[in-house]
mmCIF file of N, CA and C in Angstrom:
data_model
loop_
_atom_site.group_PDB
_atom_site.id
_atom_site.type_symbol
_atom_site.label_atom_id
_atom_site.label_comp_id
_atom_site.label_asym_id
_atom_site.label_seq_id
_atom_site.Cartn_x
_atom_site.Cartn_y
_atom_site.Cartn_z
ATOM 1 N N MET A 18 100.410 133.961 171.623
ATOM 2 C CA MET A 18 99.642 135.041 171.035
ATOM 3 C C MET A 18 99.045 134.563 169.714
ATOM 4 N N ALA A 19 97.737 134.658 169.597
ATOM 5 C CA ALA A 19 97.054 134.234 168.384
ATOM 6 C C ALA A 19 97.124 135.340 167.339
ATOM 7 N N VAL A 20 97.344 134.927 166.123
ATOM 8 C CA VAL A 20 97.410 135.871 165.016
ATOM 9 C C VAL A 20 96.147 135.713 164.193
ATOM 10 N N GLN A 21 95.405 136.779 164.025
ATOM 11 C CA GLN A 21 94.187 136.764 163.233
ATOM 12 C C GLN A 21 94.567 136.938 161.767
ATOM 13 N N THR A 22 94.150 136.000 160.932
ATOM 14 C CA THR A 22 94.453 136.103 159.512
ATOM 15 C C THR A 22 93.194 136.473 158.752
ATOM 16 N N THR A 23 93.372 137.171 157.670
ATOM 17 C CA THR A 23 92.252 137.524 156.799
ATOM 18 C C THR A 23 92.612 137.129 155.378
ATOM 19 N N THR A 24 91.608 137.012 154.548
ATOM 20 C CA THR A 24 91.847 136.667 153.154
ATOM 21 C C THR A 24 91.697 137.904 152.295
ATOM 22 N N ALA A 25 92.330 137.849 151.145
ATOM 23 C CA ALA A 25 92.216 138.946 150.196
ATOM 24 C C ALA A 25 90.796 138.970 149.647
ATOM 25 N N PRO A 26 90.291 140.151 149.289
ATOM 26 C CA PRO A 26 88.939 140.223 148.733
ATOM 27 C C PRO A 26 88.815 139.347 147.486
ATOM 28 N N GLY A 27 87.712 138.630 147.418
ATOM 29 C CA GLY A 27 87.463 137.779 146.262
ATOM 30 C C GLY A 27 88.059 136.389 146.383
ATOM 31 N N ARG A 28 88.791 136.116 147.444
ATOM 32 C CA ARG A 28 89.396 134.798 147.651
ATOM 33 C C ARG A 28 88.556 134.012 148.655
ATOM 34 N N PHE A 29 88.477 132.728 148.444
ATOM 35 C CA PHE A 29 87.713 131.872 149.333
ATOM 36 C C PHE A 29 88.663 131.126 150.262
ATOM 37 N N THR A 30 88.245 130.937 151.498
ATOM 38 C CA THR A 30 89.041 130.193 152.460
ATOM 39 C C THR A 30 88.722 128.703 152.355
ATOM 40 N N PHE A 31 89.575 127.900 152.962
ATOM 41 C CA PHE A 31 89.357 126.462 153.006
ATOM 42 C C PHE A 31 88.035 126.150 153.711
ATOM 43 N N LEU A 32 87.724 126.905 154.747
ATOM 44 C CA LEU A 32 86.472 126.714 155.473
ATOM 45 C C LEU A 32 85.272 126.986 154.567
ATOM 46 N N GLN A 33 85.319 128.060 153.819
ATOM 47 C CA GLN A 33 84.214 128.405 152.925
ATOM 48 C C GLN A 33 84.038 127.355 151.826
ATOM 49 N N VAL A 34 85.139 126.895 151.280
ATOM 50 C CA VAL A 34 85.073 125.879 150.224
ATOM 51 C C VAL A 34 84.519 124.569 150.786
ATOM 52 N N SER A 35 84.928 124.214 152.002
ATOM 53 C CA SER A 35 84.449 122.951 152.583
ATOM 54 C C SER A 35 82.949 123.010 152.887
ATOM 55 N N VAL A 36 82.454 124.146 153.349
ATOM 56 C CA VAL A 36 81.006 124.272 153.592
ATOM 57 C C VAL A 36 80.245 124.225 152.264
ATOM 58 N N ALA A 37 80.787 124.874 151.244
ATOM 59 C CA ALA A 37 80.144 124.846 149.925
ATOM 60 C C ALA A 37 80.116 123.422 149.371
ATOM 61 N N LEU A 38 81.211 122.683 149.548
ATOM 62 C CA LEU A 38 81.261 121.304 149.088
ATOM 63 C C LEU A 38 80.253 120.441 149.837
ATOM 64 N N GLN A 39 80.146 120.642 151.147
ATOM 65 C CA GLN A 39 79.173 119.881 151.929
ATOM 66 C C GLN A 39 77.752 120.178 151.452
ATOM 67 N N THR A 40 77.443 121.441 151.214
ATOM 68 C CA THR A 40 76.112 121.825 150.755
ATOM 69 C C THR A 40 75.812 121.215 149.390
ATOM 70 N N LEU A 41 76.798 121.243 148.508
ATOM 71 C CA LEU A 41 76.626 120.657 147.176
ATOM 72 C C LEU A 41 76.384 119.153 147.266
ATOM 73 N N THR A 42 77.146 118.469 148.099
ATOM 74 C CA THR A 42 76.953 117.015 148.213
ATOM 75 C C THR A 42 75.593 116.679 148.814
ATOM 76 N N LEU A 43 75.113 117.496 149.740
ATOM 77 C CA LEU A 43 73.773 117.260 150.292
ATOM 78 C C LEU A 43 72.708 117.462 149.223
ATOM 79 N N PHE A 44 72.886 118.467 148.372
ATOM 80 C CA PHE A 44 71.940 118.682 147.268
ATOM 81 C C PHE A 44 71.967 117.503 146.299
ATOM 82 N N LEU A 45 73.165 117.007 145.998
ATOM 83 C CA LEU A 45 73.274 115.862 145.089
ATOM 84 C C LEU A 45 72.660 114.602 145.707
ATOM 85 N N GLN A 46 72.733 114.483 147.027
ATOM 86 C CA GLN A 46 72.085 113.360 147.696
ATOM 87 C C GLN A 46 70.564 113.429 147.540
ATOM 88 N N ALA A 47 70.017 114.624 147.622
ATOM 89 C CA ALA A 47 68.571 114.777 147.411
ATOM 90 C C ALA A 47 68.201 114.393 145.983
ATOM 91 N N THR A 48 69.038 114.778 145.038
ATOM 92 C CA THR A 48 68.800 114.428 143.635
ATOM 93 C C THR A 48 68.887 112.921 143.431
ATOM 94 N N SER A 49 69.925 112.308 144.017
ATOM 95 C CA SER A 49 70.070 110.859 143.845
ATOM 96 C C SER A 49 68.982 110.091 144.593
ATOM 97 N N ALA A 50 68.403 110.682 145.629
ATOM 98 C CA ALA A 50 67.278 110.038 146.315
ATOM 99 C C ALA A 50 66.082 109.947 145.374
ATOM 100 N N GLY A 51 65.877 110.970 144.580
ATOM 101 C CA GLY A 51 64.817 110.902 143.578
ATOM 102 C C GLY A 51 65.094 109.836 142.537
ATOM 103 N N LEU A 52 66.367 109.719 142.128
ATOM 104 C CA LEU A 52 66.734 108.671 141.171
ATOM 105 C C LEU A 52 66.602 107.283 141.788
ATOM 106 N N LEU A 53 66.808 107.201 143.090
ATOM 107 C CA LEU A 53 66.662 105.934 143.810
ATOM 108 C C LEU A 53 65.249 105.383 143.633
ATOM 109 N N LEU A 54 64.290 106.282 143.597
ATOM 110 C CA LEU A 54 62.891 105.872 143.473
ATOM 111 C C LEU A 54 62.484 105.555 142.040
ATOM 112 N N SER A 55 63.248 106.062 141.068
ATOM 113 C CA SER A 55 62.777 105.965 139.697
ATOM 114 C C SER A 55 63.688 105.212 138.732
ATOM 115 N N THR A 56 64.909 104.870 139.135
ATOM 116 C CA THR A 56 65.824 104.176 138.216
ATOM 117 C C THR A 56 66.469 102.973 138.902
ATOM 118 N N SER A 57 67.068 102.124 138.076
ATOM 119 C CA SER A 57 67.736 100.935 138.621
ATOM 120 C C SER A 57 69.105 101.276 139.213
ATOM 121 N N TYR A 58 69.752 102.317 138.723
ATOM 122 C CA TYR A 58 71.083 102.673 139.214
ATOM 123 C C TYR A 58 71.037 103.703 140.349
ATOM 124 N N GLY A 59 69.862 104.130 140.764
ATOM 125 C CA GLY A 59 69.727 105.152 141.792
ATOM 126 C C GLY A 59 70.276 104.726 143.142
ATOM 127 N N GLU A 60 70.114 103.446 143.479
ATOM 128 C CA GLU A 60 70.601 102.982 144.777
ATOM 129 C C GLU A 60 72.123 103.048 144.855
ATOM 130 N N ALA A 61 72.795 102.634 143.794
ATOM 131 C CA ALA A 61 74.264 102.696 143.770
ATOM 132 C C ALA A 61 74.741 104.138 143.816
ATOM 133 N N LEU A 62 74.095 105.011 143.073
ATOM 134 C CA LEU A 62 74.471 106.421 143.056
ATOM 135 C C LEU A 62 74.261 107.068 144.425
ATOM 136 N N HIS A 63 73.169 106.736 145.073
ATOM 137 C CA HIS A 63 72.875 107.291 146.399
ATOM 138 C C HIS A 63 73.867 106.764 147.439
ATOM 139 N N GLY A 64 74.260 105.510 147.300
ATOM 140 C CA GLY A 64 75.241 104.934 148.222
ATOM 141 C C GLY A 64 76.619 105.579 148.077
ATOM 142 N N VAL A 65 77.051 105.794 146.854
ATOM 143 C CA VAL A 65 78.331 106.475 146.617
ATOM 144 C C VAL A 65 78.249 107.918 147.102
ATOM 145 N N GLY A 66 77.129 108.560 146.829
ATOM 146 C CA GLY A 66 76.935 109.947 147.275
ATOM 147 C C GLY A 66 76.966 110.065 148.789
ATOM 148 N N ALA A 67 76.469 109.051 149.485
ATOM 149 C CA ALA A 67 76.489 109.073 150.947
ATOM 150 C C ALA A 67 77.918 109.078 151.461
ATOM 151 N N ARG A 68 78.776 108.299 150.835
ATOM 152 C CA ARG A 68 80.180 108.268 151.242
ATOM 153 C C ARG A 68 80.868 109.601 150.960
ATOM 154 N N VAL A 69 80.556 110.191 149.827
ATOM 155 C CA VAL A 69 81.148 111.489 149.473
ATOM 156 C C VAL A 69 80.647 112.572 150.430
ATOM 157 N N MET A 70 79.364 112.545 150.746
ATOM 158 C CA MET A 70 78.802 113.521 151.682
ATOM 159 C C MET A 70 79.432 113.387 153.057
ATOM 160 N N TYR A 71 79.643 112.156 153.493
ATOM 161 C CA TYR A 71 80.257 111.927 154.799
ATOM 162 C C TYR A 71 81.699 112.435 154.792
ATOM 163 N N GLY A 72 82.402 112.202 153.701
ATOM 164 C CA GLY A 72 83.761 112.727 153.566
ATOM 165 C C GLY A 72 83.783 114.252 153.560
ATOM 166 N N ALA A 73 82.797 114.864 152.915
ATOM 167 C CA ALA A 73 82.716 116.333 152.902
ATOM 168 C C ALA A 73 82.452 116.868 154.305
ATOM 169 N N SER A 74 81.664 116.148 155.097
ATOM 170 C CA SER A 74 81.422 116.565 156.480
ATOM 171 C C SER A 74 82.698 116.471 157.310
ATOM 172 N N MET A 75 83.494 115.423 157.083
ATOM 173 C CA MET A 75 84.773 115.294 157.792
ATOM 174 C C MET A 75 85.753 116.385 157.351
ATOM 175 N N LEU A 76 85.729 116.722 156.073
ATOM 176 C CA LEU A 76 86.579 117.798 155.571
ATOM 177 C C LEU A 76 86.208 119.128 156.215
ATOM 178 N N TYR A 77 84.917 119.350 156.432
ATOM 179 C CA TYR A 77 84.446 120.567 157.093
ATOM 180 C C TYR A 77 84.970 120.640 158.527
ATOM 181 N N VAL A 78 84.983 119.511 159.228
ATOM 182 C CA VAL A 78 85.530 119.485 160.590
ATOM 183 C C VAL A 78 87.010 119.859 160.559
ATOM 184 N N LEU A 79 87.746 119.276 159.634
ATOM 185 C CA LEU A 79 89.170 119.588 159.510
ATOM 186 C C LEU A 79 89.389 121.070 159.202
ATOM 187 N N ALA A 80 88.624 121.596 158.270
ATOM 188 C CA ALA A 80 88.764 123.014 157.909
ATOM 189 C C ALA A 80 88.424 123.920 159.085
ATOM 190 N N ALA A 81 87.407 123.554 159.847
ATOM 191 C CA ALA A 81 87.018 124.366 161.010
ATOM 192 C C ALA A 81 88.109 124.351 162.078
ATOM 193 N N ILE A 82 88.713 123.198 162.294
ATOM 194 C CA ILE A 82 89.795 123.115 163.279
ATOM 195 C C ILE A 82 90.996 123.927 162.819
ATOM 196 N N LEU A 83 91.335 123.829 161.543
ATOM 197 C CA LEU A 83 92.475 124.590 161.021
ATOM 198 C C LEU A 83 92.216 126.088 161.035
ATOM 199 N N ALA A 84 90.970 126.496 160.837
ATOM 200 C CA ALA A 84 90.642 127.926 160.888
ATOM 201 C C ALA A 84 90.658 128.435 162.322
ATOM 202 N N TRP A 85 90.385 127.543 163.268
ATOM 203 C CA TRP A 85 90.307 127.949 164.670
ATOM 204 C C TRP A 85 91.675 127.984 165.321
ATOM 205 N N LYS A 86 92.362 126.873 165.365
ATOM 206 C CA LYS A 86 93.609 126.788 166.128
ATOM 207 C C LYS A 86 94.736 127.620 165.512
ATOM 208 N N PRO A 87 95.262 127.237 164.350
ATOM 209 C CA PRO A 87 96.397 128.008 163.831
ATOM 210 C C PRO A 87 95.996 129.393 163.327
ATOM 211 N N GLY A 88 94.774 129.519 162.839
ATOM 212 C CA GLY A 88 94.349 130.787 162.264
ATOM 213 C C GLY A 88 93.855 131.791 163.278
ATOM 214 N N GLY A 89 93.615 131.372 164.503
ATOM 215 C CA GLY A 89 93.143 132.283 165.535
ATOM 216 C C GLY A 89 91.691 132.674 165.397
ATOM 217 N N GLY A 90 90.904 131.873 164.683
ATOM 218 C CA GLY A 90 89.500 132.190 164.482
ATOM 219 C C GLY A 90 88.632 131.742 165.645
ATOM 220 N N SER A 91 87.349 131.903 165.459
ATOM 221 C CA SER A 91 86.364 131.522 166.468
ATOM 222 C C SER A 91 86.218 130.004 166.519
ATOM 223 N N PRO A 92 85.970 129.445 167.716
ATOM 224 C CA PRO A 92 85.730 127.997 167.792
ATOM 225 C C PRO A 92 84.322 127.593 167.355
ATOM 226 N N ARG A 93 83.464 128.553 167.078
ATOM 227 C CA ARG A 93 82.077 128.248 166.707
ATOM 228 C C ARG A 93 81.961 127.337 165.475
ATOM 229 N N PRO A 94 82.742 127.551 164.396
ATOM 230 C CA PRO A 94 82.636 126.623 163.262
ATOM 231 C C PRO A 94 82.983 125.178 163.615
ATOM 232 N N VAL A 95 83.835 124.979 164.625
ATOM 233 C CA VAL A 95 84.147 123.619 165.052
ATOM 234 C C VAL A 95 82.889 122.961 165.623
ATOM 235 N N LEU A 96 82.109 123.712 166.374
ATOM 236 C CA LEU A 96 80.853 123.175 166.913
ATOM 237 C C LEU A 96 79.864 122.883 165.796
ATOM 238 N N TYR A 97 79.753 123.802 164.835
ATOM 239 C CA TYR A 97 78.834 123.589 163.709
ATOM 240 C C TYR A 97 79.245 122.351 162.912
ATOM 241 N N SER A 98 80.528 122.273 162.586
ATOM 242 C CA SER A 98 80.995 121.160 161.759
ATOM 243 C C SER A 98 80.866 119.832 162.492
ATOM 244 N N SER A 99 81.130 119.829 163.791
ATOM 245 C CA SER A 99 80.977 118.603 164.576
ATOM 246 C C SER A 99 79.506 118.180 164.620
ATOM 247 N N GLY A 100 78.616 119.153 164.740
ATOM 248 C CA GLY A 100 77.183 118.861 164.700
ATOM 249 C C GLY A 100 76.766 118.258 163.374
ATOM 250 N N PHE A 101 77.303 118.796 162.277
ATOM 251 C CA PHE A 101 76.994 118.231 160.960
ATOM 252 C C PHE A 101 77.518 116.809 160.837
ATOM 253 N N LEU A 102 78.696 116.544 161.400
ATOM 254 C CA LEU A 102 79.247 115.197 161.331
ATOM 255 C C LEU A 102 78.387 114.216 162.134
ATOM 256 N N VAL A 103 77.872 114.648 163.276
ATOM 257 C CA VAL A 103 76.965 113.805 164.068
ATOM 258 C C VAL A 103 75.681 113.549 163.277
ATOM 259 N N LEU A 104 75.122 114.605 162.674
ATOM 260 C CA LEU A 104 73.903 114.429 161.868
ATOM 261 C C LEU A 104 74.162 113.512 160.677
ATOM 262 N N ALA A 105 75.326 113.642 160.049
ATOM 263 C CA ALA A 105 75.664 112.779 158.916
ATOM 264 C C ALA A 105 75.783 111.324 159.375
ATOM 265 N N SER A 106 76.335 111.108 160.562
ATOM 266 C CA SER A 106 76.454 109.746 161.095
ATOM 267 C C SER A 106 75.075 109.140 161.345
ATOM 268 N N VAL A 107 74.198 109.926 161.935
ATOM 269 C CA VAL A 107 72.825 109.456 162.170
ATOM 270 C C VAL A 107 72.138 109.188 160.838
ATOM 271 N N GLN A 108 72.377 110.043 159.875
ATOM 272 C CA GLN A 108 71.766 109.894 158.552
ATOM 273 C C GLN A 108 72.210 108.590 157.888
ATOM 274 N N VAL A 109 73.488 108.274 158.000
ATOM 275 C CA VAL A 109 73.998 107.029 157.418
ATOM 276 C C VAL A 109 73.355 105.818 158.102
ATOM 277 N N VAL A 110 73.274 105.850 159.420
ATOM 278 C CA VAL A 110 72.667 104.736 160.164
ATOM 279 C C VAL A 110 71.204 104.571 159.762
ATOM 280 N N LEU A 111 70.484 105.671 159.659
ATOM 281 C CA LEU A 111 69.073 105.585 159.270
ATOM 282 C C LEU A 111 68.911 105.077 157.838
ATOM 283 N N GLY A 112 69.818 105.462 156.961
ATOM 284 C CA GLY A 112 69.755 104.980 155.584
ATOM 285 C C GLY A 112 70.026 103.494 155.493
ATOM 286 N N ILE A 113 71.034 103.026 156.223
ATOM 287 C CA ILE A 113 71.355 101.598 156.218
ATOM 288 C C ILE A 113 70.208 100.792 156.816
ATOM 289 N N ALA A 114 69.560 101.349 157.842
ATOM 290 C CA ALA A 114 68.432 100.662 158.494
ATOM 291 C C ALA A 114 67.136 100.762 157.682
ATOM 292 N N HIS A 115 67.179 101.448 156.541
ATOM 293 C CA HIS A 115 65.999 101.625 155.689
ATOM 294 C C HIS A 115 64.831 102.224 156.471
ATOM 295 N N MET A 116 65.084 103.366 157.086
ATOM 296 C CA MET A 116 64.055 104.078 157.841
ATOM 297 C C MET A 116 63.773 105.427 157.163
ATOM 298 N N PRO A 117 63.095 105.409 156.010
ATOM 299 C CA PRO A 117 62.887 106.654 155.262
ATOM 300 C C PRO A 117 62.044 107.683 156.002
ATOM 301 N N ALA A 118 61.214 107.249 156.942
ATOM 302 C CA ALA A 118 60.383 108.202 157.686
ATOM 303 C C ALA A 118 61.236 109.156 158.519
ATOM 304 N N LEU A 119 62.429 108.740 158.891
ATOM 305 C CA LEU A 119 63.352 109.601 159.627
ATOM 306 C C LEU A 119 64.496 110.090 158.737
ATOM 307 N N HIS A 120 64.920 109.236 157.800
ATOM 308 C CA HIS A 120 66.053 109.539 156.927
ATOM 309 C C HIS A 120 65.781 110.752 156.030
ATOM 310 N N VAL A 121 64.622 110.790 155.435
ATOM 311 C CA VAL A 121 64.296 111.876 154.491
ATOM 312 C C VAL A 121 64.149 113.223 155.204
ATOM 313 N N PRO A 122 63.372 113.338 156.281
ATOM 314 C CA PRO A 122 63.286 114.642 156.950
ATOM 315 C C PRO A 122 64.634 115.118 157.502
ATOM 316 N N LEU A 123 65.454 114.190 158.003
ATOM 317 C CA LEU A 123 66.772 114.586 158.495
ATOM 318 C C LEU A 123 67.642 115.096 157.356
ATOM 319 N N GLY A 124 67.522 114.492 156.195
ATOM 320 C CA GLY A 124 68.262 114.975 155.028
ATOM 321 C C GLY A 124 67.839 116.381 154.628
ATOM 322 N N VAL A 125 66.551 116.636 154.671
ATOM 323 C CA VAL A 125 66.041 117.977 154.356
ATOM 324 C C VAL A 125 66.551 118.987 155.382
ATOM 325 N N LEU A 126 66.511 118.608 156.659
ATOM 326 C CA LEU A 126 67.021 119.475 157.722
ATOM 327 C C LEU A 126 68.510 119.764 157.526
ATOM 328 N N MET A 127 69.275 118.734 157.210
ATOM 329 C CA MET A 127 70.714 118.915 157.011
ATOM 330 C C MET A 127 70.997 119.851 155.847
ATOM 331 N N PHE A 128 70.255 119.697 154.766
ATOM 332 C CA PHE A 128 70.472 120.584 153.622
ATOM 333 C C PHE A 128 70.139 122.024 153.987
ATOM 334 N N GLY A 129 69.026 122.232 154.673
ATOM 335 C CA GLY A 129 68.656 123.588 155.080
ATOM 336 C C GLY A 129 69.686 124.212 156.010
ATOM 337 N N LEU A 130 70.161 123.442 156.983
ATOM 338 C CA LEU A 130 71.177 123.959 157.902
ATOM 339 C C LEU A 130 72.484 124.248 157.178
ATOM 340 N N SER A 131 72.817 123.419 156.209
ATOM 341 C CA SER A 131 74.054 123.631 155.460
ATOM 342 C C SER A 131 73.961 124.883 154.592
ATOM 343 N N VAL A 132 72.796 125.124 154.009
ATOM 344 C CA VAL A 132 72.609 126.352 153.222
ATOM 345 C C VAL A 132 72.733 127.580 154.128
ATOM 346 N N LEU A 133 72.142 127.511 155.316
ATOM 347 C CA LEU A 133 72.266 128.623 156.267
ATOM 348 C C LEU A 133 73.722 128.833 156.680
ATOM 349 N N ASP A 134 74.430 127.748 156.921
ATOM 350 C CA ASP A 134 75.838 127.848 157.309
ATOM 351 C C ASP A 134 76.676 128.390 156.154
ATOM 352 N N LEU A 135 76.361 127.983 154.945
ATOM 353 C CA LEU A 135 77.066 128.515 153.777
ATOM 354 C C LEU A 135 76.845 130.016 153.663
ATOM 355 N N GLY A 136 75.633 130.462 153.881
ATOM 356 C CA GLY A 136 75.366 131.902 153.875
ATOM 357 C C GLY A 136 76.142 132.631 154.950
ATOM 358 N N ARG A 137 76.282 131.994 156.116
ATOM 359 C CA ARG A 137 77.039 132.601 157.214
ATOM 360 C C ARG A 137 78.510 132.761 156.855
ATOM 361 N N VAL A 138 79.124 131.707 156.300
ATOM 362 C CA VAL A 138 80.553 131.795 156.013
ATOM 363 C C VAL A 138 80.850 132.648 154.788
ATOM 364 N N LEU A 139 79.895 132.769 153.883
ATOM 365 C CA LEU A 139 80.121 133.589 152.693
ATOM 366 C C LEU A 139 79.729 135.046 152.891
ATOM 367 N N SER A 140 79.086 135.379 154.007
ATOM 368 C CA SER A 140 78.612 136.750 154.202
ATOM 369 C C SER A 140 79.763 137.749 154.175
ATOM 370 N N GLY A 141 80.914 137.386 154.680
ATOM 371 C CA GLY A 141 82.065 138.289 154.642
ATOM 372 C C GLY A 141 82.601 138.470 153.236
ATOM 373 N N VAL A 142 82.587 137.399 152.430
ATOM 374 C CA VAL A 142 83.092 137.470 151.064
ATOM 375 C C VAL A 142 82.175 138.328 150.201
ATOM 376 N N LEU A 143 80.888 138.228 150.440
ATOM 377 C CA LEU A 143 79.919 138.955 149.624
ATOM 378 C C LEU A 143 79.714 140.390 150.081
ATOM 379 N N GLY A 144 80.364 140.761 151.167
ATOM 380 C CA GLY A 144 80.253 142.126 151.659
ATOM 381 C C GLY A 144 79.004 142.383 152.468
ATOM 382 N N VAL A 145 78.341 141.330 152.930
ATOM 383 C CA VAL A 145 77.140 141.475 153.732
ATOM 384 C C VAL A 145 77.554 141.454 155.193
ATOM 385 N N ALA A 146 77.155 142.455 155.925
ATOM 386 C CA ALA A 146 77.493 142.510 157.339
ATOM 387 C C ALA A 146 76.634 141.512 158.113
ATOM 388 N N PRO A 147 77.247 140.727 159.009
ATOM 389 C CA PRO A 147 76.445 139.784 159.797
ATOM 390 C C PRO A 147 75.525 140.515 160.745
ATOM 391 N N LEU A 148 74.410 139.880 161.058
ATOM 392 C CA LEU A 148 73.457 140.481 161.992
ATOM 393 C C LEU A 148 74.045 140.497 163.390
ATOM 394 N N ARG A 149 73.872 141.585 164.083
ATOM 395 C CA ARG A 149 74.383 141.714 165.445
ATOM 396 C C ARG A 149 73.230 142.056 166.368
ATOM 397 N N ARG A 150 73.305 141.502 167.558
ATOM 398 C CA ARG A 150 72.299 141.844 168.576
ATOM 399 C C ARG A 150 72.669 143.179 169.193
ATOM 400 N N THR A 151 71.667 143.959 169.460
ATOM 401 C CA THR A 151 71.911 145.218 170.149
ATOM 402 C C THR A 151 71.563 145.040 171.623
ATOM 403 N N PRO A 152 72.357 145.618 172.499
ATOM 404 C CA PRO A 152 72.097 145.424 173.940
ATOM 405 C C PRO A 152 70.833 146.090 174.406
#
């Protein structure tokens, strides 16, 4: 029997924090990409940021699994987080291959999707009812 857990009002879950961290690291990657073009230390900063972003994506997968299995939540965040990890893997490969024509648009897409996902996971904390389809 699965037990549904809820958080106290005003408290953030591990899943919410991990999505926020992933979104923040993606934003910092965009910032360091600009520094990559304009400073001598930008390449090192962008490389370190890539590792941190990849770690944040793995943390999101872990948080989604923990929210799903023991917490009795929906498996949907596991699919979202796994998709982000696949996109992050492709992003790393494209960055190493120096393919900015694909690397940059994928980074923009990842940031946009992460912001949307952050809004989804925070909607309950902020008191916003999720959109529902009517039959």
